[in-house]
Amino acid sequence: MAGRSASMHELSITQSLVDAVLERTGERTVTGVNLRIGPLSGVLPDAMRFCFDIVSADTPLAGAQLKIDEPRGLARCRNCRTEFELNDPILLCPCGSADVEVLSGRELMVMSVEVA
Amino acid sequence: MRHEHPHEHPHDHDHEHEHHPVTITLEQNLLAKNDLLAARNRGWLAGRGIQALNVMSSPGAGKTTLLVRTLTDLGAKLQAGVIEGDQETSLDADRIRAVGRPVIQINTGAGCHLDADMLQRGLDALDPQPGSTVFVENVGNLVCPALFDLGENAKVVIISVTEGDDKPQKYPHMFMAADLVIVNKSDLLPYVDFDVDDCLRQIRQINPRTDFLVLSATTGDGLAAWYDWLDGSTSRSDSLTESLSDAH
């Protein structure tokens, strides 16, 4: 619950999601929405699910199944060249270097939708 | 809900009677619309040589106090207007107006941040002079405003020493986005448990490139460095061509 109430930006991001989908699907009933949300995106998937029910009510997206793909965060150290998992935005390689390139984890995307 | 499997054959004419769901590919960033409007703002600002600074902090860190002091101290040397974002009230706008500067209040209601569309409307209403500076005082909050590009030239994040020196660790997105971090209320350092070096060390782990200043908007200590930064910050503006190519 704490995550939900603390991060209300998910509400406006979910509104953007619904707007973006409606722009493509118009009046057609949407049965599924496929998202990709990385751990470094600043958006909590659970908060997004919570907001989706509210924002999609009374739209053709109401009741659609929200599937969220949560890719791992991956980074490469420019110092020791190691690739390592990164699940928070503290960009620090196990070798101690902060000169780190983020390879994945910042995704905040709507990938596809299913319409009836 | 009959077909829960991902469906790769949107035009399966052999089975029309089964009403298979059709998959439509979007592959779109959820912030795409905001980012497009932000790019438009950036171009609008660059075309007029206006620098817009997005000032963010927790509630009470001293954004308005710093702005009032800055506008007062620099007087006519700094041609500036302010766009104030708050959930409710125009109390902060009233304080800026008392200094005799143009100010536009934007109330976000339930919203916890300004977005690019709100900045565009704020700029339309403020109608800033070419070559001037626009301070955008975002809603007090270290979480939400970090995600929304407004099209500003620089993001300024203020923390006050009374908040504790662990803020960069707790709110990394905000510090990752910052072009300048200001530690305010330095006059209270003798009375609180705030380690400036440790705070800077945390910030460097998240954002090796941001500028860093320690000052007191109340006593004026350290303000000269802030005014120097403001002076130089015009050169940080993104080029017009870059912002136009971003729009595609």
Coordinates of C-alpha atoms in Angstrom, one line a residue:
Chain A
M1 CA 0.0 0.0 0.0
A2 CA 2.8 2.4 0.8
G3 CA 4.1 2.3 -2.7
R4 CA 0.7 3.1 -4.1
S5 CA 0.0 6.2 -2.2
A6 CA 3.6 7.5 -2.3
S7 CA 3.9 7.5 -6.1
M8 CA 1.0 9.3 -7.6
H9 CA 2.9 10.0 -10.8
E10 CA 1.7 6.6 -11.8
L11 CA -1.8 8.1 -12.1
S12 CA -0.8 10.5 -14.8
I13 CA 1.4 8.0 -16.6
T14 CA -1.5 5.5 -16.6
Q15 CA -3.7 8.3 -18.1
S16 CA -1.0 8.7 -20.8
L17 CA -1.2 4.9 -21.4
V18 CA -5.0 5.0 -21.8
D19 CA -4.8 8.1 -24.1
A20 CA -2.1 6.4 -26.2
V21 CA -4.1 3.2 -26.6
L22 CA -7.4 5.0 -27.4
E23 CA -5.6 7.0 -30.1
R24 CA -5.0 3.7 -31.9
T25 CA -8.0 1.6 -31.0
G26 CA -10.8 4.2 -30.9
E27 CA -14.1 2.6 -29.9
R28 CA -13.0 -1.0 -30.1
T29 CA -13.1 -3.0 -26.9
V30 CA -9.5 -3.6 -25.6
T31 CA -9.1 -6.9 -23.8
G32 CA -5.4 -6.9 -23.1
V33 CA -2.6 -4.3 -22.6
N34 CA 1.0 -5.4 -22.6
L35 CA 3.5 -3.2 -20.9
R36 CA 7.2 -3.3 -20.2
I37 CA 8.4 -1.6 -17.1
G38 CA 12.0 -1.7 -16.0
P39 CA 13.2 -1.5 -12.4
L40 CA 15.0 1.8 -13.2
S41 CA 12.0 3.5 -14.8
G42 CA 10.8 5.1 -11.6
V43 CA 7.4 3.5 -12.0
L44 CA 6.0 0.7 -9.8
P45 CA 4.1 -2.0 -11.7
D46 CA 1.8 -2.5 -8.7
A47 CA 0.9 1.2 -8.5
M48 CA 0.3 1.1 -12.3
R49 CA -2.1 -1.8 -11.9
F50 CA -3.9 0.0 -9.1
C51 CA -4.2 3.2 -11.2
F52 CA -5.3 1.3 -14.4
D53 CA -8.6 0.1 -12.9
I54 CA -9.4 3.7 -11.9
V55 CA -8.3 5.4 -15.1
S56 CA -9.7 2.8 -17.6
A57 CA -13.2 2.8 -16.0
D58 CA -15.9 3.9 -18.5
T59 CA -13.5 3.6 -21.4
P60 CA -13.2 0.8 -24.0
L61 CA -10.2 -0.4 -21.9
A62 CA -12.3 -1.2 -18.8
G63 CA -11.7 -4.7 -17.6
A64 CA -8.7 -5.2 -19.9
Q65 CA -6.1 -7.6 -18.6
L66 CA -2.9 -5.7 -17.8
K67 CA 0.2 -7.8 -18.5
I68 CA 3.5 -6.2 -17.3
D69 CA 6.8 -7.6 -18.4
E70 CA 9.5 -6.6 -15.9
P71 CA 12.9 -6.9 -17.5
R72 CA 16.0 -7.0 -15.3
G73 CA 18.2 -4.0 -15.0
L74 CA 21.6 -4.6 -16.6
A75 CA 24.7 -2.4 -16.7
R76 CA 28.2 -2.6 -18.0
C77 CA 31.2 -1.2 -16.1
R78 CA 33.3 1.0 -18.4
N79 CA 36.2 0.4 -16.0
C80 CA 36.4 -3.4 -15.7
R81 CA 34.0 -4.2 -18.6
T82 CA 31.9 -6.6 -16.4
E83 CA 28.1 -6.8 -17.0
F84 CA 26.1 -6.9 -13.8
E85 CA 22.5 -6.8 -12.6
L86 CA 21.2 -3.4 -11.5
N87 CA 17.9 -3.2 -9.7
D88 CA 18.1 0.3 -8.3
P89 CA 19.5 3.5 -9.7
I90 CA 22.7 3.5 -7.7
L91 CA 25.1 3.1 -10.5
L92 CA 27.9 1.3 -8.8
C93 CA 29.9 -1.7 -10.2
P94 CA 30.9 -4.4 -7.7
C95 CA 34.5 -3.3 -8.6
G96 CA 33.8 0.1 -7.0
S97 CA 33.6 2.1 -10.2
A98 CA 30.6 4.4 -10.8
D99 CA 31.4 4.8 -14.5
V100 CA 28.6 2.5 -15.5
E101 CA 26.6 2.3 -18.7
V102 CA 22.9 1.2 -18.2
L103 CA 22.1 -1.5 -20.8
S104 CA 18.4 -2.2 -19.8
G105 CA 16.0 -1.5 -17.1
R106 CA 14.8 2.0 -18.0
E107 CA 11.9 0.7 -20.2
L108 CA 8.5 2.4 -19.7
M109 CA 6.6 1.2 -22.7
V110 CA 3.3 0.0 -24.0
M111 CA 4.3 -2.8 -26.3
S112 CA 0.9 -4.0 -27.7
V113 CA -2.8 -4.2 -27.1
E114 CA -5.4 -6.9 -27.9
V115 CA -8.7 -5.8 -29.2
A116 CA -11.8 -8.0 -29.4
Chain B
M1 CA -10.8 -13.2 -21.5
R2 CA -11.3 -16.3 -23.7
H3 CA -7.9 -15.9 -25.3
E4 CA -5.2 -15.3 -22.8
H5 CA -2.3 -16.4 -25.0
P6 CA -0.3 -13.9 -27.0
H7 CA -1.7 -13.8 -30.5
E8 CA 0.7 -13.4 -33.4
H9 CA -1.9 -13.8 -36.3
P10 CA -4.1 -10.7 -36.4
H11 CA -5.6 -11.7 -39.8
D12 CA -6.5 -15.3 -39.4
H13 CA -9.3 -15.4 -42.0
D14 CA -9.8 -19.2 -41.7
H15 CA -11.3 -18.8 -38.3
E16 CA -13.3 -15.6 -38.6
H17 CA -16.2 -17.0 -36.7
E18 CA -14.0 -17.6 -33.6
H19 CA -13.5 -13.8 -33.1
H20 CA -9.8 -14.1 -32.2
P21 CA -8.5 -11.0 -30.5
V22 CA -6.3 -8.9 -32.7
T23 CA -3.0 -7.8 -31.4
I24 CA -2.0 -4.2 -32.3
T25 CA 1.7 -3.4 -31.8
L26 CA 2.4 0.0 -30.3
E27 CA 5.9 -0.1 -28.8
Q28 CA 5.6 3.4 -27.5
N29 CA 7.2 5.1 -24.6
L30 CA 4.5 6.0 -22.1
L31 CA 6.0 9.4 -21.6
A32 CA 6.2 10.0 -25.4
K33 CA 3.4 12.6 -25.5
N34 CA 4.9 14.6 -22.6
D35 CA 8.4 14.3 -24.1
L36 CA 7.1 15.6 -27.5
L37 CA 5.5 18.6 -25.8
A38 CA 8.7 19.1 -23.8
A39 CA 10.7 19.1 -27.0
R40 CA 8.3 21.7 -28.4
N41 CA 8.8 23.9 -25.3
R42 CA 12.6 23.5 -25.6
G43 CA 12.4 24.7 -29.2
W44 CA 10.1 27.6 -28.2
L45 CA 12.5 28.7 -25.4
A46 CA 15.7 28.3 -27.6
G47 CA 14.1 30.3 -30.4
R48 CA 13.6 33.2 -27.9
G49 CA 16.9 32.8 -26.1
I50 CA 15.0 32.2 -22.8
Q51 CA 16.5 30.0 -20.1
A52 CA 14.0 28.0 -18.1
L53 CA 15.1 26.4 -14.8
N54 CA 13.0 23.7 -13.3
V55 CA 13.4 24.1 -9.5
M56 CA 12.5 21.0 -7.4
S57 CA 12.7 20.0 -3.8
S58 CA 10.7 18.6 -0.9
P59 CA 8.1 20.9 0.6
G60 CA 9.8 23.5 2.8
A61 CA 13.3 23.1 1.5
G62 CA 13.4 26.8 0.6
K63 CA 12.6 27.1 -3.2
T64 CA 10.4 30.2 -2.8
T65 CA 12.8 31.8 -0.3
L66 CA 15.7 31.3 -2.7
L67 CA 13.8 32.7 -5.6
V68 CA 12.6 35.7 -3.7
R69 CA 16.1 36.4 -2.4
T70 CA 17.6 35.9 -5.9
L71 CA 15.1 38.2 -7.6
T72 CA 15.6 40.8 -4.9
D73 CA 19.4 40.7 -4.9
L74 CA 19.9 40.7 -8.7
G75 CA 17.2 43.3 -9.2
A76 CA 17.2 44.7 -12.8
K77 CA 20.3 42.7 -13.7
L78 CA 18.2 39.6 -14.0
Q79 CA 15.1 39.9 -16.2
A80 CA 13.0 37.0 -14.9
G81 CA 9.5 35.6 -14.4
V82 CA 8.3 32.7 -12.3
I83 CA 5.9 29.9 -12.9
E84 CA 4.6 28.5 -9.6
G85 CA 3.3 25.0 -9.4
D86 CA 1.4 24.0 -6.2
Q87 CA -1.4 21.6 -5.5
E88 CA -3.4 24.4 -4.0
T89 CA -3.2 28.1 -3.0
S90 CA -1.3 31.0 -4.5
L91 CA 0.7 31.7 -1.4
D92 CA 4.1 31.2 -3.1
A93 CA 3.0 33.3 -6.1
D94 CA 2.0 36.1 -3.8
R95 CA 5.5 36.1 -2.3
I96 CA 7.1 36.4 -5.8
R97 CA 4.5 39.1 -6.8
A98 CA 5.5 41.1 -3.8
V99 CA 9.0 41.4 -5.3
G100 CA 7.5 43.0 -8.3
R101 CA 8.1 40.2 -10.8
P102 CA 5.6 38.6 -13.2
V103 CA 4.4 35.3 -11.9
I104 CA 1.9 32.7 -13.1
Q105 CA 0.3 30.2 -10.6
I106 CA -0.5 26.7 -11.8
N107 CA -2.5 24.6 -9.4
T108 CA -2.2 20.9 -10.1
G109 CA -5.0 19.8 -7.8
A110 CA -4.4 16.1 -7.1
G111 CA -1.3 16.1 -9.4
C112 CA 2.1 15.8 -7.8
H113 CA 4.2 17.4 -10.5
L114 CA 4.2 19.8 -13.4
D115 CA 4.2 18.3 -16.9
A116 CA 5.2 19.8 -20.3
D117 CA 1.7 20.7 -21.2
M118 CA 1.3 22.7 -18.0
L119 CA 4.6 24.5 -18.6
Q120 CA 3.4 25.4 -22.1
R121 CA 0.3 26.9 -20.7
G122 CA 2.3 28.7 -18.1
L123 CA 4.7 30.1 -20.7
D124 CA 1.7 31.3 -22.8
A125 CA 0.3 33.1 -19.8
L126 CA 3.6 34.5 -18.6
D127 CA 4.7 35.6 -22.1
P128 CA 8.4 36.0 -21.1
Q129 CA 10.6 38.5 -22.9
P130 CA 13.2 37.1 -25.3
G131 CA 16.5 36.6 -23.5
S132 CA 14.9 36.5 -20.1
T133 CA 15.0 33.8 -17.4
V134 CA 12.0 31.7 -16.3
F135 CA 12.1 30.0 -12.9
V136 CA 9.7 27.1 -12.8
E137 CA 9.0 26.2 -9.2
N138 CA 7.7 22.6 -9.3
V139 CA 5.4 21.0 -6.8
G140 CA 7.3 20.2 -3.6
N141 CA 8.0 16.5 -3.9
L142 CA 11.2 14.6 -4.5
V143 CA 9.5 11.7 -6.4
C144 CA 7.2 12.6 -9.2
P145 CA 8.6 15.7 -10.8
A146 CA 11.9 13.8 -11.7
L147 CA 10.2 11.8 -14.4
F148 CA 8.6 14.6 -16.4
D149 CA 10.8 16.5 -18.8
L150 CA 9.3 20.0 -19.2
G151 CA 11.7 21.2 -21.9
E152 CA 13.6 23.2 -19.4
N153 CA 17.3 24.1 -19.8
A154 CA 18.4 22.8 -16.4
K155 CA 17.0 21.0 -13.4
V156 CA 17.9 22.5 -10.1
V157 CA 17.3 20.3 -7.0
I158 CA 17.3 21.8 -3.5
I159 CA 17.7 19.9 -0.3
S160 CA 17.8 21.6 3.1
V161 CA 20.1 20.4 5.9
T162 CA 17.1 19.9 8.2
E163 CA 15.9 17.1 5.9
G164 CA 18.8 14.7 6.5
D165 CA 21.8 13.9 4.3
D166 CA 20.3 10.6 3.1
K167 CA 17.9 12.2 0.6
P168 CA 20.0 11.3 -2.5
Q169 CA 20.0 7.6 -1.5
K170 CA 16.2 7.7 -0.8
Y171 CA 15.2 9.6 -4.0
P172 CA 17.8 8.6 -6.5
H173 CA 15.7 9.5 -9.6
M174 CA 15.5 13.1 -8.6
F175 CA 19.3 13.4 -8.1
M176 CA 20.0 11.5 -11.3
A177 CA 18.1 14.1 -13.2
A178 CA 19.7 17.1 -11.5
D179 CA 22.0 19.5 -13.3
L180 CA 22.6 21.4 -10.1
V181 CA 22.1 20.3 -6.5
I182 CA 21.8 23.0 -3.9
V183 CA 22.1 22.3 -0.2
N184 CA 20.2 25.1 1.5
K185 CA 19.9 26.3 5.1
S186 CA 23.7 25.9 5.6
D187 CA 23.4 28.4 8.5
L188 CA 21.7 25.5 10.5
L189 CA 24.6 23.1 9.9
P190 CA 26.0 23.5 13.5
Y191 CA 22.6 22.4 14.9
V192 CA 21.7 19.4 12.8
D193 CA 23.2 16.1 11.9
F194 CA 24.0 16.6 8.3
D195 CA 27.3 15.6 6.7
V196 CA 27.8 17.7 3.5
D197 CA 30.7 15.5 2.3
D198 CA 28.7 12.3 2.7
C199 CA 25.7 13.9 0.9
L200 CA 28.0 14.9 -2.0
R201 CA 29.5 11.4 -2.1
Q202 CA 26.0 9.9 -2.4
I203 CA 25.1 12.3 -5.2
R204 CA 28.3 11.5 -7.1
Q205 CA 27.4 7.7 -7.0
I206 CA 24.1 8.5 -8.7
N207 CA 25.1 11.4 -10.9
P208 CA 28.8 12.1 -11.5
R209 CA 28.1 15.2 -13.6
T210 CA 25.8 17.4 -11.5
D211 CA 27.0 20.7 -10.1
F212 CA 26.9 21.2 -6.3
L213 CA 26.5 24.3 -4.1
V214 CA 26.0 24.8 -0.4
L215 CA 24.3 28.0 0.6
S216 CA 21.8 29.8 2.9
A217 CA 19.0 31.7 1.2
T218 CA 18.2 33.3 4.6
T219 CA 21.7 34.7 5.6
G220 CA 22.9 35.0 2.0
D221 CA 26.0 32.8 2.7
G222 CA 27.1 31.1 -0.5
L223 CA 24.7 33.0 -2.8
A224 CA 27.5 34.5 -4.9
A225 CA 28.3 31.0 -6.3
W226 CA 24.6 30.5 -7.1
Y227 CA 24.5 33.8 -9.0
D228 CA 27.6 32.9 -10.9
W229 CA 26.0 29.5 -11.8
L230 CA 22.9 31.4 -13.1
D231 CA 25.1 33.6 -15.1
G232 CA 26.8 30.7 -16.8
S233 CA 23.8 28.5 -17.2
T234 CA 22.7 30.0 -20.5
S235 CA 25.4 28.1 -22.2
R236 CA 23.9 24.8 -21.0
S237 CA 20.8 25.3 -23.2
D238 CA 20.2 22.5 -25.7
S239 CA 20.6 23.6 -29.3
L240 CA 17.5 24.2 -31.3
T241 CA 18.5 21.6 -33.9
E242 CA 18.9 18.9 -31.2
S243 CA 15.5 19.6 -29.7
L244 CA 13.9 19.6 -33.2
S245 CA 15.4 16.2 -33.9
D246 CA 14.2 14.9 -30.6
A247 CA 10.7 15.7 -31.7
H248 CA 10.7 12.9 -34.2

